[in-house]
CSV table of C-alpha atoms and ligand atoms in Angstrom, one decimal:
chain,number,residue,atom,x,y,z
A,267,UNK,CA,101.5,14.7,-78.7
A,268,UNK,CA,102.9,11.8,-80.5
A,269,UNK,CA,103.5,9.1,-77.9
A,270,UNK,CA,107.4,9.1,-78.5
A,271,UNK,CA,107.2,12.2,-77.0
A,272,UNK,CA,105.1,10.6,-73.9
A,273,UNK,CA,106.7,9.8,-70.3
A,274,UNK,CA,105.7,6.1,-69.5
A,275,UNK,CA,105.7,4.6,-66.3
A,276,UNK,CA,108.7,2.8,-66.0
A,277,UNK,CA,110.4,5.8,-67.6
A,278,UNK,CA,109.5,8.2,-64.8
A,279,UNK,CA,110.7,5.5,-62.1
A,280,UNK,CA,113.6,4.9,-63.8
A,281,UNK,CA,114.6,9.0,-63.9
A,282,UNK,CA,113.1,9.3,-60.3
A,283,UNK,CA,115.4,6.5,-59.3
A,284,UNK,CA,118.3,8.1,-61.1
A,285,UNK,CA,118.3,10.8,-58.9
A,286,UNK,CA,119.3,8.4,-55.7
A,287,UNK,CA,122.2,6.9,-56.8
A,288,UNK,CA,122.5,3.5,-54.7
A,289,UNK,CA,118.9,2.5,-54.8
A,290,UNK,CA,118.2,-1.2,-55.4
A,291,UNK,CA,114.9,-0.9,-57.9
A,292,UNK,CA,113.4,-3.0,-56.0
A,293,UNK,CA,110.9,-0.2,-55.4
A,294,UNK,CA,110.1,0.3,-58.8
A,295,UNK,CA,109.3,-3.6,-59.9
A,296,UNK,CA,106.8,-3.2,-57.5
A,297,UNK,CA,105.5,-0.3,-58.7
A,298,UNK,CA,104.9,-1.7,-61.8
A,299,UNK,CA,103.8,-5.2,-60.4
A,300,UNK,CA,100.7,-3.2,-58.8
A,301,UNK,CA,100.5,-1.0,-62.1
A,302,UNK,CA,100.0,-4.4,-63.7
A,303,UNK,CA,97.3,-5.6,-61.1
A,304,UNK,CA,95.7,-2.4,-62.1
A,305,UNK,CA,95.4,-3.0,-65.5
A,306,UNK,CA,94.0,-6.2,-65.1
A,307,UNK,CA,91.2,-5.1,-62.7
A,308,UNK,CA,90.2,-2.5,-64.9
A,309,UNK,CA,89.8,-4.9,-68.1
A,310,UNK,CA,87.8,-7.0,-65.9
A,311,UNK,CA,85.8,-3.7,-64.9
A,312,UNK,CA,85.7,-2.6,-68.2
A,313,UNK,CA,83.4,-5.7,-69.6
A,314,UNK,CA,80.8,-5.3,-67.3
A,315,UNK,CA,78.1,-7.3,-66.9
A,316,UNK,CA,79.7,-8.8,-70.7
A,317,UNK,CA,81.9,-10.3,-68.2
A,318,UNK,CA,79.3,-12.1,-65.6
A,319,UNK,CA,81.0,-10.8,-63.3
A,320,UNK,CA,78.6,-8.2,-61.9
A,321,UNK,CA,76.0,-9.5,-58.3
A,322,UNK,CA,77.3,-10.4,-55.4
A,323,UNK,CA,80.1,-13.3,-54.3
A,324,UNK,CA,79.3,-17.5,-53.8
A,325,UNK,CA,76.1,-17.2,-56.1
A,326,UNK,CA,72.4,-17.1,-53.8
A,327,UNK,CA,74.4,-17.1,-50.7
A,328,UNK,CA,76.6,-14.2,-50.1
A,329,UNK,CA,80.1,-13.9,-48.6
A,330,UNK,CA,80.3,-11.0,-46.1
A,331,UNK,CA,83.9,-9.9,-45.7
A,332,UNK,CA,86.0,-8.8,-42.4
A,333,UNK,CA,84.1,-5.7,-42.3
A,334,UNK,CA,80.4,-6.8,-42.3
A,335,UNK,CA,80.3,-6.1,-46.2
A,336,UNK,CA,78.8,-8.1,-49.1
A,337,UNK,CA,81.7,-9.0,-51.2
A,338,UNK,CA,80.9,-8.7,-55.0
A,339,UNK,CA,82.4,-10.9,-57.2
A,340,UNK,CA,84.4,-8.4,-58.6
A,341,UNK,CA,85.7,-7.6,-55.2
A,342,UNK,CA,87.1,-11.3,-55.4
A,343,UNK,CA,88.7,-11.2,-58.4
A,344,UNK,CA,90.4,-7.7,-58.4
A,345,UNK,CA,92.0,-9.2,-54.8
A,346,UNK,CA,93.3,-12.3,-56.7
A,347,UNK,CA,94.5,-10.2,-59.3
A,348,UNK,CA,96.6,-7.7,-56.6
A,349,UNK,CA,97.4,-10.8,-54.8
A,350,UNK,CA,99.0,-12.7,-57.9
A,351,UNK,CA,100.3,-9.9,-59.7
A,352,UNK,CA,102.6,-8.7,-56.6
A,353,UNK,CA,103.7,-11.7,-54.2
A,354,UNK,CA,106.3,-13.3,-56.7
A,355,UNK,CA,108.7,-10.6,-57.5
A,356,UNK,CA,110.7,-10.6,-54.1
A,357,UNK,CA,109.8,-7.1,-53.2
A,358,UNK,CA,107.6,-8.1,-50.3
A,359,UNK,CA,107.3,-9.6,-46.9
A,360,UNK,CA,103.9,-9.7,-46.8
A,361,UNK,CA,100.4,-7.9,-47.5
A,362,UNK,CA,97.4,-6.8,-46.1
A,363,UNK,CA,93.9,-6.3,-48.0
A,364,UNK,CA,90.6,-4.7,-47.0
A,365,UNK,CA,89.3,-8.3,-48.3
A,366,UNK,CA,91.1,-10.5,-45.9
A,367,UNK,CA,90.9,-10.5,-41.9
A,368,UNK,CA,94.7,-11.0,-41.3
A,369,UNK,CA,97.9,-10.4,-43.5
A,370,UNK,CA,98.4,-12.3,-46.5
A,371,UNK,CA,101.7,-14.6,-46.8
A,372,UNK,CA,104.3,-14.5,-49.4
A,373,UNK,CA,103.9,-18.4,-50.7
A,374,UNK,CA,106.8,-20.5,-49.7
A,375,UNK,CA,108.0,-20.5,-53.6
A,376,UNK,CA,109.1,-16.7,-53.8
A,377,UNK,CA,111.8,-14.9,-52.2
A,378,UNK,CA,110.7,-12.4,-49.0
A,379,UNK,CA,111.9,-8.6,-49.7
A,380,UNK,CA,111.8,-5.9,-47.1
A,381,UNK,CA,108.2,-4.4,-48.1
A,382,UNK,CA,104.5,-4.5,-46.8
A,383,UNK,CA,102.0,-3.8,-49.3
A,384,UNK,CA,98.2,-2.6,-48.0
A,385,UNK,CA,95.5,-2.0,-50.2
A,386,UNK,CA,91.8,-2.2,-51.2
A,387,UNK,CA,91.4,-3.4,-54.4
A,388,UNK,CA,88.3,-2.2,-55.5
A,389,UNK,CA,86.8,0.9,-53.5
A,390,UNK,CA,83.3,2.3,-54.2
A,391,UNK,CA,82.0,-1.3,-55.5
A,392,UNK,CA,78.5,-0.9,-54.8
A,393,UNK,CA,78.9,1.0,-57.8
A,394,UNK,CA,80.1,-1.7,-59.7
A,395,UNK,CA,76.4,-2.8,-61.3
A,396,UNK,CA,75.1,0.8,-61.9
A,397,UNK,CA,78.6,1.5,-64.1
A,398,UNK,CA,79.8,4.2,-62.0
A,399,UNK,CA,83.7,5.0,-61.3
A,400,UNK,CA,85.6,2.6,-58.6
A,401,UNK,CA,89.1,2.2,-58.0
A,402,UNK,CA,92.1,0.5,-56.6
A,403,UNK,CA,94.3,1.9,-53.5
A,404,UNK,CA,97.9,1.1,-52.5
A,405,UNK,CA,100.0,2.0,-49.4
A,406,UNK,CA,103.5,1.0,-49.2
A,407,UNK,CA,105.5,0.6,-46.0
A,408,UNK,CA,108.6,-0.9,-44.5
A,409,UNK,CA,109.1,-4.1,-42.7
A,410,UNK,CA,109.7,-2.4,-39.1
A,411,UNK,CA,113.8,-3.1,-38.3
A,412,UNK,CA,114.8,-5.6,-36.4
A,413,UNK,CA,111.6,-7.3,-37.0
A,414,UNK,CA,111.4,-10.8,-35.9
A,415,UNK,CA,110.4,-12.6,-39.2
A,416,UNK,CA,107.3,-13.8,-38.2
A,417,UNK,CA,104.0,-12.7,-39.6
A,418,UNK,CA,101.8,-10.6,-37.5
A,419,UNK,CA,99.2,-8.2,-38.0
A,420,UNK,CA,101.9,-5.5,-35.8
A,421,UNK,CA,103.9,-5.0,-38.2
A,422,UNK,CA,101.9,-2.9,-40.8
A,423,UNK,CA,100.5,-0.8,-37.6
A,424,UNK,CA,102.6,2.1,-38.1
A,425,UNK,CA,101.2,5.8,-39.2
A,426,UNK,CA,100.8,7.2,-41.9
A,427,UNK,CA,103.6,9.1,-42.0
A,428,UNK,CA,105.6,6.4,-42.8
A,429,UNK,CA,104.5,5.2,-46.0
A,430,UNK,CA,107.3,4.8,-48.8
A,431,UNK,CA,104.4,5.2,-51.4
A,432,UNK,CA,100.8,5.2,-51.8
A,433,UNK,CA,98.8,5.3,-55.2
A,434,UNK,CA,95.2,4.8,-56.4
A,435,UNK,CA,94.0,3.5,-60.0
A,436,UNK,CA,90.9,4.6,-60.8
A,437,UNK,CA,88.6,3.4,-63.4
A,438,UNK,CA,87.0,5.7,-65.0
A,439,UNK,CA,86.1,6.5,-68.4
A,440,UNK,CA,89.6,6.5,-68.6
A,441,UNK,CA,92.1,4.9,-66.3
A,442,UNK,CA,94.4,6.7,-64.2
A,443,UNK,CA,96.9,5.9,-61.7
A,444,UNK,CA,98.1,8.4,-59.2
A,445,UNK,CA,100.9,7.8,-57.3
A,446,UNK,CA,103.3,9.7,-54.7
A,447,UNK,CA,107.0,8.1,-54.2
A,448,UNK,CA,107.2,11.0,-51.4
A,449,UNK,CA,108.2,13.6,-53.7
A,450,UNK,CA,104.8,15.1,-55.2
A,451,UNK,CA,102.1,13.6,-56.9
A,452,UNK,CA,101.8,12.9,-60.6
A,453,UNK,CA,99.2,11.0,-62.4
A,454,UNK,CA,98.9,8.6,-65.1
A,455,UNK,CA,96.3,7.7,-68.0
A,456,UNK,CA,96.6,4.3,-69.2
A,457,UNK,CA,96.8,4.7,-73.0
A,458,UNK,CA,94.0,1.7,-73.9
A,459,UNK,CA,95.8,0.3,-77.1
A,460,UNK,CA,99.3,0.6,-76.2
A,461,UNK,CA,98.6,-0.7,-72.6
A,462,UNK,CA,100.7,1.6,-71.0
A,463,UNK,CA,100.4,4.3,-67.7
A,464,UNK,CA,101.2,7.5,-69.5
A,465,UNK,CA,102.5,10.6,-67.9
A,466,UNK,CA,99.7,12.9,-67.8
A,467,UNK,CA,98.9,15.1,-64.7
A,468,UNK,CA,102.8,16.1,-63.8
A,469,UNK,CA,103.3,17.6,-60.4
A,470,UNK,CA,100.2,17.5,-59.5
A,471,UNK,CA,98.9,21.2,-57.1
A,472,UNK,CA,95.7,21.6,-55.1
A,473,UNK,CA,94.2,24.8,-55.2
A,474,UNK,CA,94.1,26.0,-51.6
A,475,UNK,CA,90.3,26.8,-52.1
A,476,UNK,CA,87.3,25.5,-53.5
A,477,UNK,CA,83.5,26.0,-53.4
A,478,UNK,CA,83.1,21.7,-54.0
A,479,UNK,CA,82.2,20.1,-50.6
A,480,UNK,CA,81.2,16.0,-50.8
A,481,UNK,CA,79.6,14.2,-47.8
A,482,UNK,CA,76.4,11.8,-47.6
A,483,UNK,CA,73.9,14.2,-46.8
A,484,UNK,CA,71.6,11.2,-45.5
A,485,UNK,CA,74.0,11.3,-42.5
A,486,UNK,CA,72.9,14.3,-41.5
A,487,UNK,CA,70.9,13.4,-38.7
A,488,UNK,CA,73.5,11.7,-36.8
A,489,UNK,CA,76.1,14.8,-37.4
A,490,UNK,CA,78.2,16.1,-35.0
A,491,UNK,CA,78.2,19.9,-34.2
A,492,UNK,CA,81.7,21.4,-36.2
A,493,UNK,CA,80.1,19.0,-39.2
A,494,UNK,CA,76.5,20.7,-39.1
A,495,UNK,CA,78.0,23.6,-38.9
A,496,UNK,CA,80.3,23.5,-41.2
A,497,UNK,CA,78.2,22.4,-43.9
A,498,UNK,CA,75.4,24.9,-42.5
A,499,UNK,CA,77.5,28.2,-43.8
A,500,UNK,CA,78.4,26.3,-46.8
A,501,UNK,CA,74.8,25.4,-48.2
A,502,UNK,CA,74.1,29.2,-46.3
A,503,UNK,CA,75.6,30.1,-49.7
A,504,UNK,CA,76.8,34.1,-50.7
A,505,UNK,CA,74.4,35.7,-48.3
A,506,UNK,CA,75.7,33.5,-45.7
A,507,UNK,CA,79.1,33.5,-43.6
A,508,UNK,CA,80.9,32.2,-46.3
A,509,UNK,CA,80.0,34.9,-48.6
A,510,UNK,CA,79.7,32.6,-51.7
A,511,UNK,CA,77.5,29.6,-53.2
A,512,UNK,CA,78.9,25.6,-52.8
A,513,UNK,CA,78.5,22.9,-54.5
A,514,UNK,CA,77.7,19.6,-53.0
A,515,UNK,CA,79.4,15.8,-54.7
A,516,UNK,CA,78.9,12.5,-53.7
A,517,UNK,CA,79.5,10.1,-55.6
A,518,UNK,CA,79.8,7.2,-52.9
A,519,UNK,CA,83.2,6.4,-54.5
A,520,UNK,CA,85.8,7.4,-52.7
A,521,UNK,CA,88.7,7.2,-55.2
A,522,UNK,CA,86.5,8.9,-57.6
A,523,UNK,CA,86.2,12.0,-54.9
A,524,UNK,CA,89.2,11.8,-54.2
A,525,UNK,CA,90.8,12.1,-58.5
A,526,UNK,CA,88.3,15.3,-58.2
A,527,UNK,CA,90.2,17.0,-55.6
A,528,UNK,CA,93.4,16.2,-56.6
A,529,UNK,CA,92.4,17.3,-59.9
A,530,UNK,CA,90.6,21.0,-59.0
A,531,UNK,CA,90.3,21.0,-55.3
A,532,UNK,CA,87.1,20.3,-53.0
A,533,UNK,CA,86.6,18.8,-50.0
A,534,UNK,CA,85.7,15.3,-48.8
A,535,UNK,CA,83.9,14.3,-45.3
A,536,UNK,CA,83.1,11.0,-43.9
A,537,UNK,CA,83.3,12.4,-40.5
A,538,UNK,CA,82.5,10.5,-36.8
A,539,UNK,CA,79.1,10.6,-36.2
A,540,UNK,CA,76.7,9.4,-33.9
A,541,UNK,CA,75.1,6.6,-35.8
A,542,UNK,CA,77.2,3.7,-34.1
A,543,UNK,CA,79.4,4.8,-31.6
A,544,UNK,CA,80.8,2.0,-32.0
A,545,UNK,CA,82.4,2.5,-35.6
A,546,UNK,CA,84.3,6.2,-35.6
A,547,UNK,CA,83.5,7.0,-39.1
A,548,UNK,CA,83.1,4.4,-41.7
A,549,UNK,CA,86.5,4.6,-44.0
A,550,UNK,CA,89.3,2.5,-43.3
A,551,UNK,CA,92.8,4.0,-41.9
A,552,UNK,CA,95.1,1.4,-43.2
A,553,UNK,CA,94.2,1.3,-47.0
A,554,UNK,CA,91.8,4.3,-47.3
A,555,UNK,CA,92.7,6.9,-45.3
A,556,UNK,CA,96.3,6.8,-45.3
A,557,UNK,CA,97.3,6.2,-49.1
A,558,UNK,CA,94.6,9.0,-49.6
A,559,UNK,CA,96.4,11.2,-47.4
A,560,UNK,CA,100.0,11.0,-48.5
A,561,UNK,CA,98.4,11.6,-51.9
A,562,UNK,CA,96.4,14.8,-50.7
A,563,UNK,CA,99.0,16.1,-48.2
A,564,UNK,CA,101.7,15.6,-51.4
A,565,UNK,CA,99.8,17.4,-53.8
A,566,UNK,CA,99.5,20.6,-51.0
A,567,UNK,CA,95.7,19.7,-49.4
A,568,UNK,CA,95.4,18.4,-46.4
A,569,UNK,CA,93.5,15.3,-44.3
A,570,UNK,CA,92.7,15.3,-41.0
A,571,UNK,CA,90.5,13.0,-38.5
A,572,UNK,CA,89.3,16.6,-37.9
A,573,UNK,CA,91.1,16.6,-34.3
A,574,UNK,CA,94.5,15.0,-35.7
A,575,UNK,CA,96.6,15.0,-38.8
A,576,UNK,CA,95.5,11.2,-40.3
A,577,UNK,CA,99.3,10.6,-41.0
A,578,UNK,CA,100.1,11.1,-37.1
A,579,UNK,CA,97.2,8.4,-36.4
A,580,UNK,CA,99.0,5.7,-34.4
A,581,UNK,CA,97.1,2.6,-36.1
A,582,UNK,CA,95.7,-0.1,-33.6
A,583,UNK,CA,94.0,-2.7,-35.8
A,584,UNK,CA,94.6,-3.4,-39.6
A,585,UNK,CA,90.8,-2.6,-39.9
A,586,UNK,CA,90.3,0.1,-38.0
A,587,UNK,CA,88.0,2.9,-38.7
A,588,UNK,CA,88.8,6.6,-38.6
A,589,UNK,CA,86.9,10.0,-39.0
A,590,UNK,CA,88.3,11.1,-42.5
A,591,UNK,CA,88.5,14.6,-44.2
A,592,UNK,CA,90.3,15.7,-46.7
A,593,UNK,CA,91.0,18.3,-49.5
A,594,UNK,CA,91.7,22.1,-50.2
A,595,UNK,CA,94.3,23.1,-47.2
A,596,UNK,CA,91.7,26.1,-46.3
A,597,UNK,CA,89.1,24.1,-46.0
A,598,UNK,CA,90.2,21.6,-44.1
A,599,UNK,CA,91.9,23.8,-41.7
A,600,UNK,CA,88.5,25.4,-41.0
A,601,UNK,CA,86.8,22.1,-40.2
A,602,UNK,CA,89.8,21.3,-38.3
A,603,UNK,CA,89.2,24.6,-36.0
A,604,UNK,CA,85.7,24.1,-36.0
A,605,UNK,CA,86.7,20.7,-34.1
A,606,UNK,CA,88.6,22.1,-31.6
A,607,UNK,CA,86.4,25.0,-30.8
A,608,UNK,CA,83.6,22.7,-29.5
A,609,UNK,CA,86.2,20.5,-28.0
A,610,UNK,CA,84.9,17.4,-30.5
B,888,AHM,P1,84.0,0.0,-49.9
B,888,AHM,O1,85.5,0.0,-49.6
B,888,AHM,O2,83.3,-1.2,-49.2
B,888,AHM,O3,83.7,0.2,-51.3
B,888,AHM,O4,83.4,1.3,-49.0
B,888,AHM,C1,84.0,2.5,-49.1
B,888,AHM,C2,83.1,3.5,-49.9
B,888,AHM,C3,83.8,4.7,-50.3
B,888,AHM,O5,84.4,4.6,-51.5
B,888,AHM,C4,82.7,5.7,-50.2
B,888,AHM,O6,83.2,7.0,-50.0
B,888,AHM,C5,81.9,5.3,-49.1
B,888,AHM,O7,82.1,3.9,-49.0
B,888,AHM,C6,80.4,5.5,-49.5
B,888,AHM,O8,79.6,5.3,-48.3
B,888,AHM,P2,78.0,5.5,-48.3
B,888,AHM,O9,77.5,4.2,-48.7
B,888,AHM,O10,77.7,5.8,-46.9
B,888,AHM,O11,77.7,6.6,-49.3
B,889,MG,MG1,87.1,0.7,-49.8
């Protein structure tokens, strides 16, 4: 199709926007302030180790970030760039990454706006030096009314259920941005001469079944009992409960898994286990599981803690851990009853 014919980004926020007479737009620079981070991560991505920027943070001695992680240098930099590219526009009264143990400020120089921006800015990036897929992810919420104006990690505790938007950019072999304003899910592919997100993936649907299931199988031992058996009948394949043969996915990339679903269905685990009991599940409620959710939950699937809808979760901590599964409705419904039948 010749790209006259093409829906950019800013074209679809600005007929989306159309349709709420009243609006301010405030919503949509931002949009396009975090569709500009996105583009610069992925350029960065996109030169590999051309761009030294493969290997681990602060040379031979490693940074380890709020959660106990190595950061990679790339980490770094794609937090700089969401930083940069989104505190000067006015949309927002602060920001909170998976990168930094409390909320980030809005510098003194720019205006404050009545958003919170959440995000990771680069899932999956232990894959960064073998060259597989990562990704950026993006919840937006409100300042809570009558908020105080101070800065606290409080504010951005609220569920799930109220995000204004949530998005993730992948980068792929090519790049995509998925977003959900609320109203459905459609996705983007950044055209790489033209430097624009591109309408792609309109409306985007779930099928309500699949025969895809991801989880890391090296887990296993530390399962809990609706996991095993769920995953039991699957690999039992046609001659099994299930009556038909699965296919098992991980890629260890969560945005990646999660493009997969959205784009032919599947399901995704990283379930509570008994490894740490400590840690219930490894993912990250805030700027994982939520955005992740109001993108699978929008497009039809659904994500649960496998006891709870995720978007119910009330959040207690900005870097809290949750039990996350997500994916084809059917499937998750089934896991979801498989909790409550042995009371997990
Ligand atoms: P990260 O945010 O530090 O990159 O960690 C999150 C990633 C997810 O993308 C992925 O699903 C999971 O960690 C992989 O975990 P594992 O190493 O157990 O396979
Ligand atoms: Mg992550």
């Amino acid at each position: 199709m010749p790209f006259n014919q093409r829906t950019t980004l800013a074209q679809f926020l600005i007929e989306e926007r159309r349709r709420y007479p009243g609006v301010s737009g405030d919503f949509n620079m931002l949009i396009l302030d975090i569709a500009v981070a996105c583009k610069a991560i992925s350029a960065a991505v996109a030169m590999g180790q051309l761009a030294n920027l493969h290997g681990h943070h602060g040379d031979d001695q490693a940074s380890i970030n709020i959660q106990g992680e190595t950061q990679q240098k790339l980490d770094v930099l794609s937090n700089e760039l969401f930083i940069s590219n989104t505190n000067w526009g006015g949309h927002l009264f602060a920001m909170a990454s998976e990168e930094n143990d409390k909320p980030i400020a809005i510098p003194k120089d720019y205006p404050q706006g009545k958003y919170l921006l959440v995000f990771d800015p680069l899932d999956g990036s232990s894959n960064i030096d073998i060259n597989v897929s990562v990704g950026s992810i993006f919840s937006i919420l409100r300042l809570p009314e009558g908020h105080n104006g101070e800065l606290s990690e409080d504010i951005f505790l609220q569920p799930g259920i109220k995000q204004v938007a949530a998005g993730y950019a992948l980068y792929g072999p090519a790049t995509t941005l998925m977003l959900t304003l609320g109203n459905g899910v459609n996705g983007f592919t950044l055209h790489p001469t033209i430097g624009e997100f591109i309408l792609s993936h309109p409306n985007i649907s779930i099928p309500e079944d699949t025969h895809e299931f991801a989880i890391n199988g090296s887990n296993r031992r530390f399962w809990q009992a609706p996991v095993e058996r769920y995953v039991a009948e699957c690999l039992a394949g046609k001659t099994g409960p299930r009556g038909k043969d699965f296919n098992t996915r991980w890629i260890a990339s969560m945005v990646a898994e999660a493009n997969r679903i959205l784009t032919r269905g599947g399901v995704f685990l990283y379930p509570q286990d008994n490894k740490d009991p400590s840690k219930p599940g490894k993912l990250r409620l805030m700027y994982e599981a939520n955005p992740i959710a109001m993108l699978i939950e929008q497009a039809g699937g659904r994500c649960s803690t496998g006891t709870m809808p995720m978007l119910d979760v009330e959040p207690t901590s900005l870097h809290q851990r949750v039990p996350l599964i997500f994916g084809s409705k059917n499937e998750v419904e089934r896991l979801e009853r498989y909790h409550h039948e042995t009371g997990k």
